[in-house]
Coordinates of C-alpha atoms in Angstrom, one line a residue:
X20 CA 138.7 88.1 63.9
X21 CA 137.6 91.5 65.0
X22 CA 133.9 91.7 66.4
X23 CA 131.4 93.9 64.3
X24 CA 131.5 96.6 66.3
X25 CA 135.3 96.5 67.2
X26 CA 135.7 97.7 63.3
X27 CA 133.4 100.4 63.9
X28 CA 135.4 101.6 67.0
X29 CA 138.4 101.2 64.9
X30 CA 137.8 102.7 61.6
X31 CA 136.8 105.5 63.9
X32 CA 139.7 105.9 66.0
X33 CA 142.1 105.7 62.5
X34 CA 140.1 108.7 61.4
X35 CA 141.2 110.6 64.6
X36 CA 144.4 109.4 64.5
X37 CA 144.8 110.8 61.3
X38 CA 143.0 114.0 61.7
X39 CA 140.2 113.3 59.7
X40 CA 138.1 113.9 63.3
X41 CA 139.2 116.7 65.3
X42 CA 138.0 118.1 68.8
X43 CA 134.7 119.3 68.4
X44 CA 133.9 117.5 64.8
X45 CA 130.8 115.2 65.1
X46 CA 131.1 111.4 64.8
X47 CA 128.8 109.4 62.3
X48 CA 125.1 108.7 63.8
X49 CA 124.1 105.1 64.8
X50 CA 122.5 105.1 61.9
X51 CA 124.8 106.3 59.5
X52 CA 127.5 103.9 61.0
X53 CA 124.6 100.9 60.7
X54 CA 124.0 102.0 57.2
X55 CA 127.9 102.4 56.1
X56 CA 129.3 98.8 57.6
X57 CA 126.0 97.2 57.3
X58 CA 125.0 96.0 61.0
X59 CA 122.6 96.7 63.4
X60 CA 121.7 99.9 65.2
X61 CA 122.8 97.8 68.0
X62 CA 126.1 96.8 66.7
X63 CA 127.1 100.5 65.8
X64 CA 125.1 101.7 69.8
X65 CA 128.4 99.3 71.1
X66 CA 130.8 100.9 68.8
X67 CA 130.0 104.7 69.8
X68 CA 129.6 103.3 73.2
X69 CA 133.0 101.9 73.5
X70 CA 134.6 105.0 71.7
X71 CA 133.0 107.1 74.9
X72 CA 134.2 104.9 77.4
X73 CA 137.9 105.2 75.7
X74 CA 136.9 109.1 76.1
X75 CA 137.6 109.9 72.4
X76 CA 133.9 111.2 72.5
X77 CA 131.2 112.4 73.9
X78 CA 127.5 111.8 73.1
X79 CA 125.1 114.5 74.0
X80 CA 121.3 113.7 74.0
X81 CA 119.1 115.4 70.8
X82 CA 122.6 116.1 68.9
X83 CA 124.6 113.6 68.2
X84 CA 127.8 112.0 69.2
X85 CA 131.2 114.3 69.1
X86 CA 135.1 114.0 69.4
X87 CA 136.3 115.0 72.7
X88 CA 137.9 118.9 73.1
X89 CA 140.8 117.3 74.8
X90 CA 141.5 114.1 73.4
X91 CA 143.7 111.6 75.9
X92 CA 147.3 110.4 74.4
X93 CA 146.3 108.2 71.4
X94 CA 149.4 106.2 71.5
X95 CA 147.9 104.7 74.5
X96 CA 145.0 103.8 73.2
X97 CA 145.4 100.4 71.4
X98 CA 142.8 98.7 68.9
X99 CA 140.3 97.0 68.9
X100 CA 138.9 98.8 71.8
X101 CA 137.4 96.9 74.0
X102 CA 134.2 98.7 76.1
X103 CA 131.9 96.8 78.7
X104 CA 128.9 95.4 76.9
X105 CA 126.3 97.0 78.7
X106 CA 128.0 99.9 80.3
X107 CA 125.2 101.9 81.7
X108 CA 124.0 98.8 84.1
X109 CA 127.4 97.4 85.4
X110 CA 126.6 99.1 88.6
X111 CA 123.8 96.8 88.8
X112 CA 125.0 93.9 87.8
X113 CA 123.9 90.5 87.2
X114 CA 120.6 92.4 86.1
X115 CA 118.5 90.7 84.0
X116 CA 118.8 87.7 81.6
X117 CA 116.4 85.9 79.3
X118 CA 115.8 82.7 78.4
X119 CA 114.2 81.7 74.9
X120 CA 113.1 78.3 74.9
X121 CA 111.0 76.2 72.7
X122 CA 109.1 74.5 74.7
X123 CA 109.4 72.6 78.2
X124 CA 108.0 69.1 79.1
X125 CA 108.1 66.6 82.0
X126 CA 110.5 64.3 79.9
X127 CA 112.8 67.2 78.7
X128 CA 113.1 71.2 79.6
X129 CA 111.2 71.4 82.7
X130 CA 114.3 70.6 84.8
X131 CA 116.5 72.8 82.8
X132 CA 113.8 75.5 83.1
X133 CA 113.9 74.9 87.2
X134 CA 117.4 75.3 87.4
X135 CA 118.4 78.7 85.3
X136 CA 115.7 80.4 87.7
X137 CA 116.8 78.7 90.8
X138 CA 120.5 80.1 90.1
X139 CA 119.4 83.4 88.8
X140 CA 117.4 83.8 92.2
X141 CA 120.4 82.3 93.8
X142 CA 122.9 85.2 92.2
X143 CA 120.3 88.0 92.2
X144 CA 119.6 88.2 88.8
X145 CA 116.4 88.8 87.0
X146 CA 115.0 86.2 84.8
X147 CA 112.9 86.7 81.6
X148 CA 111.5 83.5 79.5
X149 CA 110.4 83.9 76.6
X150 CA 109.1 80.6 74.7
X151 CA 109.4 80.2 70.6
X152 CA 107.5 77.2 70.3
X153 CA 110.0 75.7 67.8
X154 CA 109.4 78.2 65.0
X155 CA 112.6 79.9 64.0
X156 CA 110.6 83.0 62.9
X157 CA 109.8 83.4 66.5
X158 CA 112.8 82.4 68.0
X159 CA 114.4 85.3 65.8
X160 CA 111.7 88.0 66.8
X161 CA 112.2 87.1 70.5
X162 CA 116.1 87.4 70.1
X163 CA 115.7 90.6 68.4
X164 CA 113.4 92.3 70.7
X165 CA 114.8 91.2 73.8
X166 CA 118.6 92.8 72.6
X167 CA 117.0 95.6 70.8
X168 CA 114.6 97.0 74.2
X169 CA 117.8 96.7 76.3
X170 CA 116.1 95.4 79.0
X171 CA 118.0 92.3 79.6
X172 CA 122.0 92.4 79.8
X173 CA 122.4 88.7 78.2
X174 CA 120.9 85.3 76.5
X175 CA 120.4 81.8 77.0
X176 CA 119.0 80.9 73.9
X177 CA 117.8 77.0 73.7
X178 CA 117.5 77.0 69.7
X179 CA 115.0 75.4 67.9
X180 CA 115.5 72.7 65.5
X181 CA 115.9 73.8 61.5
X182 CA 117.8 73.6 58.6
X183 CA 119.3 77.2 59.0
X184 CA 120.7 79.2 61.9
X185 CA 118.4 81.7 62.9
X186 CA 120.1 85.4 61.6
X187 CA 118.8 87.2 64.3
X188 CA 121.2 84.5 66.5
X189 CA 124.3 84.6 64.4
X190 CA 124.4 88.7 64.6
X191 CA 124.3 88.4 68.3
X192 CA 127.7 86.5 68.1
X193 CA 129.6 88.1 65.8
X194 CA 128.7 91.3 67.6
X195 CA 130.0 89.7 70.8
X196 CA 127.1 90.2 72.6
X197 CA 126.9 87.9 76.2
X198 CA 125.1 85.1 74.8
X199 CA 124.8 81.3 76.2
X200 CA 123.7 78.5 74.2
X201 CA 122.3 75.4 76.1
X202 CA 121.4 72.2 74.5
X203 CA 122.6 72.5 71.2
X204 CA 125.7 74.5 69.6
X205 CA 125.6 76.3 66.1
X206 CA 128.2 74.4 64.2
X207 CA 131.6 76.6 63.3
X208 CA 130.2 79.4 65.5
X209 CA 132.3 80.8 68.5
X210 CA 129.7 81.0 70.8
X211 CA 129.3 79.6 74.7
X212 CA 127.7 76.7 74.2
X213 CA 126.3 73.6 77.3
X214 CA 125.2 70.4 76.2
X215 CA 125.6 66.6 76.5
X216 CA 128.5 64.6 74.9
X217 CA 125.4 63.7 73.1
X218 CA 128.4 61.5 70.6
X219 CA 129.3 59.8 73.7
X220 CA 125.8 59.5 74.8
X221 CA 124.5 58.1 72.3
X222 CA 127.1 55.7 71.3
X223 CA 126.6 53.9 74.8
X224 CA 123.3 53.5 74.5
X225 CA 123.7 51.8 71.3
X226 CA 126.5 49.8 72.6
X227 CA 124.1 48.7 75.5
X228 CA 121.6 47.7 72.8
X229 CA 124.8 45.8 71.2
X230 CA 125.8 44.2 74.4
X231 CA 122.7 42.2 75.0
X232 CA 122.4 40.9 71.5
X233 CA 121.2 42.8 69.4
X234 CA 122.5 42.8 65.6
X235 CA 120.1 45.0 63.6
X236 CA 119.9 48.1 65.2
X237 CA 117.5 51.4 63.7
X238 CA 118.2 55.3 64.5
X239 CA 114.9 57.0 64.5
X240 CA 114.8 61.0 64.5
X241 CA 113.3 63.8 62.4
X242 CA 115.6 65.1 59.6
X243 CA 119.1 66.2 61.4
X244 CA 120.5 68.6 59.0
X245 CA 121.7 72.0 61.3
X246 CA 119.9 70.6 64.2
X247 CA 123.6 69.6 66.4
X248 CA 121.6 67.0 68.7
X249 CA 120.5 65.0 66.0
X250 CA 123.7 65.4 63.9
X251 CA 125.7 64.2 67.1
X252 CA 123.5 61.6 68.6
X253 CA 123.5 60.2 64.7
X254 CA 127.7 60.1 64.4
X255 CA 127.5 58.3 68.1
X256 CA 125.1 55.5 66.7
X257 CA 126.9 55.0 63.9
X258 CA 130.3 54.9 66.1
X259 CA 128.6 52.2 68.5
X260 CA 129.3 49.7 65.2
X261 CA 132.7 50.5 64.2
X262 CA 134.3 48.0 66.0
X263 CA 131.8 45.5 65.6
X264 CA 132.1 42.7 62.7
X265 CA 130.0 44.5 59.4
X266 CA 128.7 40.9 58.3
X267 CA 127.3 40.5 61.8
X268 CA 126.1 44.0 62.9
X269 CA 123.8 46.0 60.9
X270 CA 123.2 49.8 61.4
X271 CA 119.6 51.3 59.8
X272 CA 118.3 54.5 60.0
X273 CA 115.0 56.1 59.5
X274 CA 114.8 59.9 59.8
X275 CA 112.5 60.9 58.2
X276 CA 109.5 61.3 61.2
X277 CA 108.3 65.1 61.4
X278 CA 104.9 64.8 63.4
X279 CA 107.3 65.5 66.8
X280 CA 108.5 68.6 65.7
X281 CA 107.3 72.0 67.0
X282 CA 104.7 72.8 64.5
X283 CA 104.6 70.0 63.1
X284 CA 102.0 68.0 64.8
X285 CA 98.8 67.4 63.3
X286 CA 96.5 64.2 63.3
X287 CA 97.6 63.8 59.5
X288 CA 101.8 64.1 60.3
X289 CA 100.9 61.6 63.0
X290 CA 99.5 58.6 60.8
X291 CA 102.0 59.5 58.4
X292 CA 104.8 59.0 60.3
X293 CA 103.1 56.1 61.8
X294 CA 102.5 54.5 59.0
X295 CA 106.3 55.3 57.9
X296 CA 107.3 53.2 60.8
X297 CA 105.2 50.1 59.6
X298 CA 106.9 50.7 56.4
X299 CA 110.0 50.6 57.9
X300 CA 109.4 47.5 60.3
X301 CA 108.1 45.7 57.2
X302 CA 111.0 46.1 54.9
X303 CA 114.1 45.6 57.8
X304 CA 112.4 42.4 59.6
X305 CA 115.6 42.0 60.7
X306 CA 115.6 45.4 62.8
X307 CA 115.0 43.8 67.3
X308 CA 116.1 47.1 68.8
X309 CA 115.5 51.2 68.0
X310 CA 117.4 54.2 68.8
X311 CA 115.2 57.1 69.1
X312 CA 116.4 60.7 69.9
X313 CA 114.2 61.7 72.0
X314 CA 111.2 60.5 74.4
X315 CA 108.0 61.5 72.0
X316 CA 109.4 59.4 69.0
X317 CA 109.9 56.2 71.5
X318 CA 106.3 56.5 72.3
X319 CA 105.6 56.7 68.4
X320 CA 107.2 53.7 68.0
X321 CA 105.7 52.3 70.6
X322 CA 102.6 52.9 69.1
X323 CA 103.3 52.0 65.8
X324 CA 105.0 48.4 66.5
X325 CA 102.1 47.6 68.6
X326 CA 101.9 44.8 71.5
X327 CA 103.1 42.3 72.1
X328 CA 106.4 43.3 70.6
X329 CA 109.8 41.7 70.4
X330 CA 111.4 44.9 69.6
X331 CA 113.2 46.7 72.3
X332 CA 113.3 50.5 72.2
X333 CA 115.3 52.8 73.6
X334 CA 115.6 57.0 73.7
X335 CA 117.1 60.0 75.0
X336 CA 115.2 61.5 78.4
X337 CA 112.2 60.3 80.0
X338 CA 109.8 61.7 82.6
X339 CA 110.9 60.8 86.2
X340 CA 107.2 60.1 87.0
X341 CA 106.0 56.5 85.1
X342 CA 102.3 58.2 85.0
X343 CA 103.5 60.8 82.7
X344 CA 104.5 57.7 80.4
X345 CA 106.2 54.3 80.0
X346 CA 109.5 54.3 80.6
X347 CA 112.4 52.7 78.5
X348 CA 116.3 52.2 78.2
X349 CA 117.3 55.5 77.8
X350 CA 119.8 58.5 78.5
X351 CA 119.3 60.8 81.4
X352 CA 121.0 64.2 80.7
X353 CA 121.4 66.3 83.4
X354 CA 119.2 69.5 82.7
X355 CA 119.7 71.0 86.3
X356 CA 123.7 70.7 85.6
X357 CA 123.0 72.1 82.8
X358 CA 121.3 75.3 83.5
X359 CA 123.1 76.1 86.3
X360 CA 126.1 76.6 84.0
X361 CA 124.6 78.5 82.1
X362 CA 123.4 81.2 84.3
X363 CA 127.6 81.2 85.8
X364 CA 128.8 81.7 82.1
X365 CA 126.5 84.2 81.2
X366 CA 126.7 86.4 84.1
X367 CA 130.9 85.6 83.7
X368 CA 130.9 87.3 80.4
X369 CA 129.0 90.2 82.0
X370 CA 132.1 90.3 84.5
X371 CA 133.7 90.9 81.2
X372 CA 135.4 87.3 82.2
X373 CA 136.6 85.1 79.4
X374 CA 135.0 81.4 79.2
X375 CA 134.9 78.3 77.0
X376 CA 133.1 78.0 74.3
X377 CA 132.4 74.0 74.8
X378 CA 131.3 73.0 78.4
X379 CA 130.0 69.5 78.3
X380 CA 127.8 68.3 80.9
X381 CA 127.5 64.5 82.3
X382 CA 124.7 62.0 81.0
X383 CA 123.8 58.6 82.4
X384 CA 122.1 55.6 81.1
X385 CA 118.9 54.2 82.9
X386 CA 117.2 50.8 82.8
X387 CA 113.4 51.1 82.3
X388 CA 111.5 50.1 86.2
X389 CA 111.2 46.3 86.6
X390 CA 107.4 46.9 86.4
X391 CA 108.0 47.7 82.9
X392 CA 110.8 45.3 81.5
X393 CA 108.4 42.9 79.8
X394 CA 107.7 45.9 77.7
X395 CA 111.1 46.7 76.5

C-alpha cells in the first residue's frame, strides 16, 4: 500500500506525464493538495518535496511550487517516488529526535529514559522529551507539534494507555514518517515497534506461580482494550493454564482497577479500587496467588489483602532499590535494551535503511530478596 504522500507524488507525476502539467505551469499549493486528498499540510510538504528532489519541480519561495523548464526523461522516473524524509537536514544527520513519554518512575521508564539519551549522546544526536502524562489528548498535541515545527527529524513515541489510537499517531505512519514505538505496538499498524515478548513474559511468570502450587490464580490490571501490554500479558496468563488439568487449575481475572492509571488517581479511584479487591478476595476464597501487570497494582494489592497474608503476589518490574518499595516475584524487562534499539532504528530509517517492524527485547524473572520472602 502506497504511503499518503506517495499518491500525492504520483497523481502528480500522471498529470505530467500526460501533459496536463507542462514546463512552467504551477503545481497545486500545500494547501490545495492537503485540501484535495485530505492529509496534512505535512503529508502534501513530503509529496512536493519528493517531486523536487525527482527534479520534476521547482519551488520558489513567496510563489509557489512549478514544473521544471526542462523536465528529465520520464520513463526513468518510476512510481511511487521515493524522496528522503527530511531532505533539507541529511547533511546533518542523526539531528534531533524526540521522545514522548508518559511518565517515568524508579520501577518502570527511568531506565528506558537513561538509555535513549545515553545512545543519542553516544551517536551525536539531539534529544527532545517531551512527557504526556498518560492523556491521549496530550500525547496527540505533543506528536503534532513536534512533526509540524520541523525541529526534530523522527519519534520515539511510548504511547499511553486508551481505548483508541491516538490520530495524531496513526497519520504519522501511514505518511511514513521515521517513527519508533517502544513498549507497546499499535495493533495491525506497520510501524517499528520494541517491546517485551510480554506473551512469553507473562506466561512464565504464571507458570512460576503454577510450579510451586498454586491452583487459583487472579490477573489484575486496568481495562486492556487497545492497550497491547495488557492485551498480551492477559493472552500469556491465560496460556500458562492450557496445559494444565481445568478441574484442577483455575484462571480469574479482575480488570477492572483504574486508580493506576495516568489521570486517574484520586483518593476516591483509590478506595474504590481497593475496596474492589476485597470484593474480589471475598467472592474467589479460593484465589493463593495474583498476577498484576505492573508494580503500582502489586502494591494495591498489597494494601488491600493486608498482613499477614497467605496470598502470594507477583508483577511486572520493580524498583532495583528495596527503599523505593517491597519487592515481589516479578518480570524484569530490560528498559536499557530497549532504548538503545530504539535510537539505532530510528536514526536507520533516517539513513533511509529499511528495519523490522517487531524487535522483541529479552525479560527475566526475579525472586523477591530473602529479607522479604515471608512477605510473598
Amino acid at each position: 500500500m502506497a504511503l499518503l504522500y506517495e499518491r500525492i507524488s504520483t497523481h502528480v507525476l500522471e498529470e505530467i506525464r500526460r501533459g496536463a502539467l507542462g514546463p512552467g505551469d504551477r503545481v497545486s499549493s500545500e494547501m490545495e493538495l492537503a485540501a484535495q486528498f485530505e492529509v496534512s499540510r505535512i503529508t502534501s510538504k513530503r509529496a512536493l518535496e519528493v517531486l523536487r528532489e525527482a527534479g520534476l519541480i521547482e519551488r520558489i519561495r513567496g510563489k509557489g511550487s512549478f514544473v521544471v523548464q526542462h523536465l528529465p526523461d520520464l520513463d526513468g522516473v518510476t512510481a511511487p517516488l521515493k524522496g528522503s524524509l527530511r531532505p533539507a537536514r541529511r547533511s546533518q544527520l542523526p539531528g534531533s529526535i524526540a521522545l514522548v513519554i508518559p511518565d517515568v518512575s524508579e520501577a518502570y521508564g527511568l531506565e528506558l529514559l537513561c538509555a535513549i539519551e545515553e545512545r543519542c549522546a553516544e551517536q551525536g544526536a539531539n534529544l527532545i522529551v517531551r512527557r504526556t502524562r498518560g492523556r491521549q489528548s496530550d500525547e496527540e498535541q505533543a506528536v503534532t507539534s513536534l512533526v509540524g515545527s520541523g525541529e526534530v527529524d523522527g519519534l520515539i513515541v511510548f504511547p499511553v494507555h486508551g481505548d483508541f489510537y491516538n490520530a495524531s499517531l496513526l497519520r504519522q505512519v501511514l505518511d511514513g514518517y521515521p517513527l519508533v514505538l517502544v513498549d507497546r505496538h499499535l495493533s495491525g499498524i506497520p510501524v517499528s515497534a520494541v517491546h517485551t515478548d510480554n506473551v512469553a513474559a507473562s506466561r512464565a511468570l504464571t507458570e512460576r506461580l503454577l510450579d510451586l502450587g498454586h491452583r487459583h490464580i487472579a490477573f489484575v490490571s486496568p481495562p486492556p482494550l487497545n492497550t497491547s501490554s495488557i492485551e498480551d500479558r492477559l493472552e500469556g496468563f491465560r496460556a500458562a493454564f492450557a496445559e494444565r488439568e481445568p478441574g484442577n487449575y483455575q484462571a480469574h481475572q479482575l480488570t477492572e482497577l483504574r486508580s493506576t492509571l495516568p489521570g486517574s488517581f484520586s483518593p476516591e479511584s483509590v478506595l474504590s479500587d481497593l475496596e474492589k479487591i476485597r470484593a474480589f478476595r471475598d467472592r474467589v476464597p479460593e484465589v493463593t496467588a495474583f498476577v498484576a501487570c505492573e508494580y503500582n497494582l502489586a502494591r494495591m494489592l498489597d494494601r488491600a489483602l493486608g498482613q499477614p497474608r497467605d496470598q502470594v503476589i507477583s508483577c511486572f518490574d520493580s524498583p532495583g532499590d528495596p527503599i523505593a518499595g517491597p519487592p515481589y516475584l516479578h518480570v524484569r524487562q530490560n528498559q536499557r535494551e530497549m532504548g538503545r534499539q530504539a535510537v539505532d532504528l530510528l536514526l536507520a530509517q533516517l539513513r533511509g535503511e529499511s528495519v523490522p517492524k517487531l524487535s522483541i527485547v529479552p525479560f527475566e524473572l526475579v525472586d523477591p530478596t530473602p529479607i522479604d520472602a515471608h512477605r510473598n
